[in-house]
Amino acid sequence: MRATYKTLFVFYVLISNVFVNAFEPISTTFLVGLGVAAVGRKFYNYVYESCDSKWIYFNSTGLEVALDQKLFGQHVASRVVQKAVTGFINNKNPKKPLVLSLHGWTGTGKNFVSQLIAENIYKEGMASSFVHQFVSTAHFPHLNQIEDYKSQLQQWIKGNVTNCPRSMFIFDEMDKMHPGLIDCIKPYLDYYEHLDGVSYRQSIFIFLSNAGGEHITQVALDFWKAGRDREEMKLLDLEPALSLSVFNNKQSGLWHTSLIDKNLVDFFVPFLPLEYRHVLLCGMAEMSAKGLKPDRDVVDQMARELVYFPKSERIFSSKGCKTIGGKLDYYT
């Protein structure tokens, strides 16, 4: 496809050169130069991703529908993310970047939600050159190199926001990040209009962590034991104690961090442990994604053989929906 566009562009330039021969050489050279440059910019922006409204535009309805139809068992997270992202993007003059910290056990949908956000802001989704994902164990593995990591991370963020103010940065496995490392980006999350000539107020920062999962699970379990519907749970039931537990957890990546101390995290978003019924929904959706006709009996057989906890009640899936894809390959 791109080769075709390039061929058309070259053809256009050749035709332009022929056309202007009928005019006085000096003036036409100037005019054609401007024309070709303008066409060149349009052509480049058409084919290659640029930091403009053709490649970056927020689909609020798309995000709402995706969260409602594709994310299972996460009514609290879905509501918070939708309102937080929509409010931030629609604010023409935000005072700081949007900072979300997503917490919960593995397989509950944290990475998936990050993907949905990216897909409804950037035309290229997670493949966009303006979406940057860091995995602690891959990008920051060595404790003795933490000072180098800090410098590199600061340079990377500053350089990319300079290139595109509407950049997104995702930090995965925060619970495996060396304590203190994340504090190096604190200035970029603060209420500065400009920092060394760069404004970070249009950017989005998302932290993903298993830390706090114990607290979230305990609240969900208490609701279950009290005979209360999990859909009754609200952010207020989870967030205050969640932020405190993360702040005091040395394995959270946010231990005693100034990001929390200075209230720079806009929302601590809890992801609830998934029940058997949610695993079924994941399984049916996965079969559809694989191009298979959803089969309740197959999904039910797969779901029943997963590990659930607490051991006596078997309420919550220990791995959420994380292994569903591989398991279904075995059963189909």
Short mmCIF file of N, CA and C in Angstrom, two decimals, residues 50-113:
data_model
loop_
_atom_site.label_atom_id
_atom_site.label_comp_id
_atom_site.label_asym_id
_atom_site.label_seq_id
_atom_site.Cartn_x
_atom_site.Cartn_y
_atom_site.Cartn_z
N SER A 50 1.82 10.57 12.73
CA SER A 50 2.22 11.89 13.20
C SER A 50 1.41 12.26 14.43
N CYS A 51 1.91 13.23 15.18
CA CYS A 51 1.24 13.67 16.39
C CYS A 51 0.18 14.70 16.04
N ASP A 52 -0.88 14.24 15.36
CA ASP A 52 -1.97 15.15 14.98
C ASP A 52 -3.29 14.40 15.05
N SER A 53 -4.37 15.11 14.74
CA SER A 53 -5.72 14.56 14.92
C SER A 53 -6.05 13.43 13.95
N LYS A 54 -5.25 13.25 12.91
CA LYS A 54 -5.49 12.11 12.02
C LYS A 54 -5.11 10.80 12.71
N TRP A 55 -4.09 10.87 13.54
CA TRP A 55 -3.56 9.67 14.18
C TRP A 55 -3.92 9.57 15.66
N ILE A 56 -4.26 10.70 16.25
CA ILE A 56 -4.61 10.72 17.68
C ILE A 56 -5.97 11.39 17.84
N TYR A 57 -6.97 10.63 18.21
CA TYR A 57 -8.31 11.18 18.45
C TYR A 57 -9.02 10.25 19.43
N PHE A 58 -9.70 10.83 20.38
CA PHE A 58 -10.31 10.05 21.45
C PHE A 58 -11.72 9.60 21.07
N ASN A 59 -11.93 8.30 21.14
CA ASN A 59 -13.24 7.71 20.87
C ASN A 59 -13.88 7.35 22.21
N SER A 60 -14.56 8.31 22.82
CA SER A 60 -15.15 8.10 24.14
C SER A 60 -16.18 6.97 24.13
N THR A 61 -17.02 6.97 23.10
CA THR A 61 -18.04 5.91 22.99
C THR A 61 -17.39 4.55 22.80
N GLY A 62 -16.35 4.51 21.99
CA GLY A 62 -15.64 3.24 21.76
C GLY A 62 -15.05 2.69 23.04
N LEU A 63 -14.46 3.55 23.87
CA LEU A 63 -13.89 3.10 25.13
C LEU A 63 -14.98 2.61 26.07
N GLU A 64 -16.07 3.33 26.13
CA GLU A 64 -17.18 2.94 27.01
C GLU A 64 -17.75 1.58 26.61
N VAL A 65 -17.96 1.39 25.32
CA VAL A 65 -18.51 0.12 24.83
C VAL A 65 -17.52 -1.02 25.07
N ALA A 66 -16.25 -0.78 24.80
CA ALA A 66 -15.24 -1.82 24.99
C ALA A 66 -15.14 -2.25 26.45
N LEU A 67 -15.14 -1.29 27.36
CA LEU A 67 -15.08 -1.61 28.78
C LEU A 67 -16.33 -2.37 29.23
N ASP A 68 -17.47 -1.98 28.67
CA ASP A 68 -18.73 -2.62 29.06
C ASP A 68 -18.87 -4.03 28.50
N GLN A 69 -18.39 -4.25 27.27
CA GLN A 69 -18.63 -5.52 26.60
C GLN A 69 -17.45 -6.49 26.63
N LYS A 70 -16.24 -6.00 26.89
CA LYS A 70 -15.07 -6.86 26.79
C LYS A 70 -14.36 -7.08 28.12
N LEU A 71 -14.64 -6.23 29.11
CA LEU A 71 -14.01 -6.36 30.43
C LEU A 71 -15.02 -6.95 31.39
N PHE A 72 -14.68 -8.10 31.97
CA PHE A 72 -15.65 -8.84 32.78
C PHE A 72 -15.33 -8.76 34.27
N GLY A 73 -16.38 -8.53 35.07
CA GLY A 73 -16.24 -8.56 36.52
C GLY A 73 -15.55 -7.36 37.12
N GLN A 74 -15.42 -6.27 36.38
CA GLN A 74 -14.66 -5.11 36.88
C GLN A 74 -15.50 -3.84 36.78
N HIS A 75 -16.64 -3.84 37.44
CA HIS A 75 -17.53 -2.68 37.35
C HIS A 75 -16.89 -1.42 37.95
N VAL A 76 -16.11 -1.57 39.02
CA VAL A 76 -15.47 -0.41 39.64
C VAL A 76 -14.41 0.17 38.71
N ALA A 77 -13.49 -0.69 38.26
CA ALA A 77 -12.41 -0.25 37.38
C ALA A 77 -12.96 0.35 36.09
N SER A 78 -13.96 -0.28 35.52
CA SER A 78 -14.55 0.19 34.27
C SER A 78 -15.08 1.61 34.40
N ARG A 79 -15.81 1.84 35.49
CA ARG A 79 -16.42 3.16 35.70
C ARG A 79 -15.35 4.23 35.93
N VAL A 80 -14.36 3.90 36.76
CA VAL A 80 -13.31 4.88 37.09
C VAL A 80 -12.49 5.23 35.86
N VAL A 81 -12.07 4.22 35.11
CA VAL A 81 -11.24 4.45 33.93
C VAL A 81 -11.99 5.28 32.89
N GLN A 82 -13.24 4.94 32.63
CA GLN A 82 -14.03 5.67 31.64
C GLN A 82 -14.14 7.15 32.01
N LYS A 83 -14.50 7.42 33.26
CA LYS A 83 -14.68 8.81 33.68
C LYS A 83 -13.35 9.56 33.74
N ALA A 84 -12.30 8.89 34.23
CA ALA A 84 -11.00 9.55 34.37
C ALA A 84 -10.41 9.92 33.01
N VAL A 85 -10.42 8.99 32.08
CA VAL A 85 -9.84 9.23 30.76
C VAL A 85 -10.67 10.24 29.98
N THR A 86 -11.98 10.09 30.01
CA THR A 86 -12.85 11.02 29.28
C THR A 86 -12.72 12.44 29.81
N GLY A 87 -12.74 12.57 31.14
CA GLY A 87 -12.61 13.90 31.73
C GLY A 87 -11.28 14.55 31.40
N PHE A 88 -10.22 13.76 31.42
CA PHE A 88 -8.89 14.28 31.13
C PHE A 88 -8.75 14.71 29.68
N ILE A 89 -9.16 13.86 28.75
CA ILE A 89 -9.02 14.18 27.33
C ILE A 89 -9.87 15.39 26.95
N ASN A 90 -11.07 15.49 27.53
CA ASN A 90 -11.97 16.60 27.19
C ASN A 90 -11.56 17.92 27.84
N ASN A 91 -10.67 17.85 28.81
CA ASN A 91 -10.18 19.07 29.47
C ASN A 91 -9.10 19.71 28.58
N LYS A 92 -9.38 20.86 28.05
CA LYS A 92 -8.46 21.52 27.13
C LYS A 92 -7.24 22.12 27.84
N ASN A 93 -7.35 22.27 29.17
CA ASN A 93 -6.24 22.85 29.90
C ASN A 93 -6.01 22.11 31.23
N PRO A 94 -5.59 20.85 31.16
CA PRO A 94 -5.36 20.09 32.40
C PRO A 94 -4.18 20.68 33.17
N LYS A 95 -4.22 20.56 34.48
CA LYS A 95 -3.16 21.13 35.32
C LYS A 95 -1.98 20.19 35.50
N LYS A 96 -2.16 18.93 35.14
CA LYS A 96 -1.11 17.94 35.26
C LYS A 96 -1.43 16.76 34.35
N PRO A 97 -0.47 15.86 34.14
CA PRO A 97 -0.77 14.65 33.35
C PRO A 97 -1.77 13.76 34.09
N LEU A 98 -2.42 12.88 33.36
CA LEU A 98 -3.29 11.89 33.99
C LEU A 98 -2.42 10.74 34.49
N VAL A 99 -2.57 10.38 35.76
CA VAL A 99 -1.80 9.29 36.36
C VAL A 99 -2.76 8.28 36.98
N LEU A 100 -2.77 7.06 36.41
CA LEU A 100 -3.62 5.98 36.91
C LEU A 100 -2.74 4.85 37.42
N SER A 101 -3.10 4.31 38.57
CA SER A 101 -2.37 3.16 39.11
C SER A 101 -3.36 2.01 39.25
N LEU A 102 -3.15 0.98 38.42
CA LEU A 102 -4.09 -0.16 38.36
C LEU A 102 -3.55 -1.31 39.21
N HIS A 103 -4.39 -1.81 40.12
CA HIS A 103 -3.94 -2.83 41.07
C HIS A 103 -4.88 -4.03 41.10
N GLY A 104 -4.30 -5.21 41.28
CA GLY A 104 -5.09 -6.43 41.40
C GLY A 104 -4.27 -7.64 41.00
N TRP A 105 -4.82 -8.82 41.29
CA TRP A 105 -4.12 -10.06 40.98
C TRP A 105 -3.95 -10.24 39.47
N THR A 106 -3.07 -11.12 39.11
CA THR A 106 -2.81 -11.41 37.71
C THR A 106 -4.07 -11.92 37.02
N GLY A 107 -4.22 -11.56 35.76
CA GLY A 107 -5.35 -12.06 34.97
C GLY A 107 -6.66 -11.36 35.20
N THR A 108 -6.65 -10.22 35.90
CA THR A 108 -7.92 -9.54 36.19
C THR A 108 -8.25 -8.44 35.18
N GLY A 109 -7.30 -8.11 34.29
CA GLY A 109 -7.62 -7.18 33.21
C GLY A 109 -6.84 -5.88 33.17
N LYS A 110 -5.78 -5.76 33.97
CA LYS A 110 -5.04 -4.49 34.02
C LYS A 110 -4.38 -4.16 32.69
N ASN A 111 -3.63 -5.10 32.13
CA ASN A 111 -3.01 -4.90 30.82
C ASN A 111 -4.04 -4.68 29.73
N PHE A 112 -5.13 -5.41 29.82
CA PHE A 112 -6.18 -5.33 28.82
C PHE A 112 -6.80 -3.92 28.81
N VAL A 113 -7.00 -3.35 29.99
CA VAL A 113 -7.57 -2.00 30.08
C VAL A 113 -6.61 -0.98 29.48
#
